[in-house]
C-alpha angles and dihedrals in degrees: 000000000000092000090049092053094045092051091052091049091051090051090050092054090048092052092050092049091048092049091051094046097046093046091048094052094045093049091046093057097042113120117251136053116265092194092056090046090052090050090054102252100098111212093337104092093165090088092060133074107266090216091056091048091050091050091051092048090052090048093054095036095244091130093068126091119268096258093048091050090047094050092048093046093046092049091051093043091056087059091047094254116129094169127240126321111253094216097051107015091231122126112272092228091055092048091052092044092053093050096040102080094062093046091045091055091049097047094042093054091043091052091048092050092045095051094042095043098039094043093046092048092051094048093047094046093052095041100052119091094205105103095204092051092048093051091047093051093045090053093059099071095058088050091051092050095048098049113091115246095230090053091053089051094050092048092050091049092049094048106035100027109032100030108026095023092212098133134023116260098217143020139037099286105154125274094330090060090048100055102074096043091048093049090047091053093042098053099076092035094051090045091058092047090051093049095051096040094047092051092047092048093051089051093046093050089060094055124110095245089062090055088049091052090050090050089054090056101257115160124244094250093049092048092047098049105028103034110022100031095052093056095038094051096073096079091042090050089053090052091050090054091051094045095056089076089046090055090057090049092046091054088074091066097037096048089049093050093048096036092236124162112239148100092302094060091043089055093048091050092047092052091049091050093044088237097172099183092049094045091050092047090053092047093052091045090052089050089050091053090048092049095048092048093050091044089055090049091050090052092050093051095078090053090059098037118013090190089079092070091046092051091047091051092051091053091052093054113082116235 
């Protein structure tokens, strides 16, 4: 088990390093001049004093070669320091920390709704004996995946805010203001969970151990939840780990549609202002969330299927 955990930790560190490196190189070669944008002249630096521009570039380290900038940025990032945001002058870590609580509330509720709704839909669709009901329920997840997130948000605002007036359309007003954004973010995520889990359940119900359980007199509900669901949940659990990072990315669209303060709006503003330190801080933070979620999933795997640790150990032993 210790070797299994150490290998997953090493993979997590590698993913974080790759995310930092790729984002650094992409942002370095983007067209435009962030220093000129910060000074208020966009890409036209001819209107500004060249000496002032040079001083700002030295202050933010943009006058150094690529490798020197990368080494400095990586050394600071290891210590949790991503520098100051160009657009505001505040530390990047403080900017992310201030915006994080609102986004964390949104993504947590969306993940809860997605897992509960998608999992419940998959279980119900595979449990029912009515063929028409099964086909109807199984046709819902592909529809949820294909519908754009912003369109779902606009439809929910039109129906539940403007017509029924049940929930506010914009802002961060308590739980009422959180419901529609969370549902909007949960629809595509829950649809993917339902798709994967339903397919895995249908496959598991055809296995020999299910027939053995039936022969021993186990009821349908017991077979469905205790035997089939436990084995079928591994692929769905993998999808949930992958979708956590997608929820953080989807918050950019959802927070913009619902005019909510949070990490998504901070990211959109940073991209517009070409704020390289802030954009890179958000990218690395998103990678950290993705890594931690998948690391947690990897640690839960052995609880559901101990054979995973055994297989991993065999791969690590040379022939």
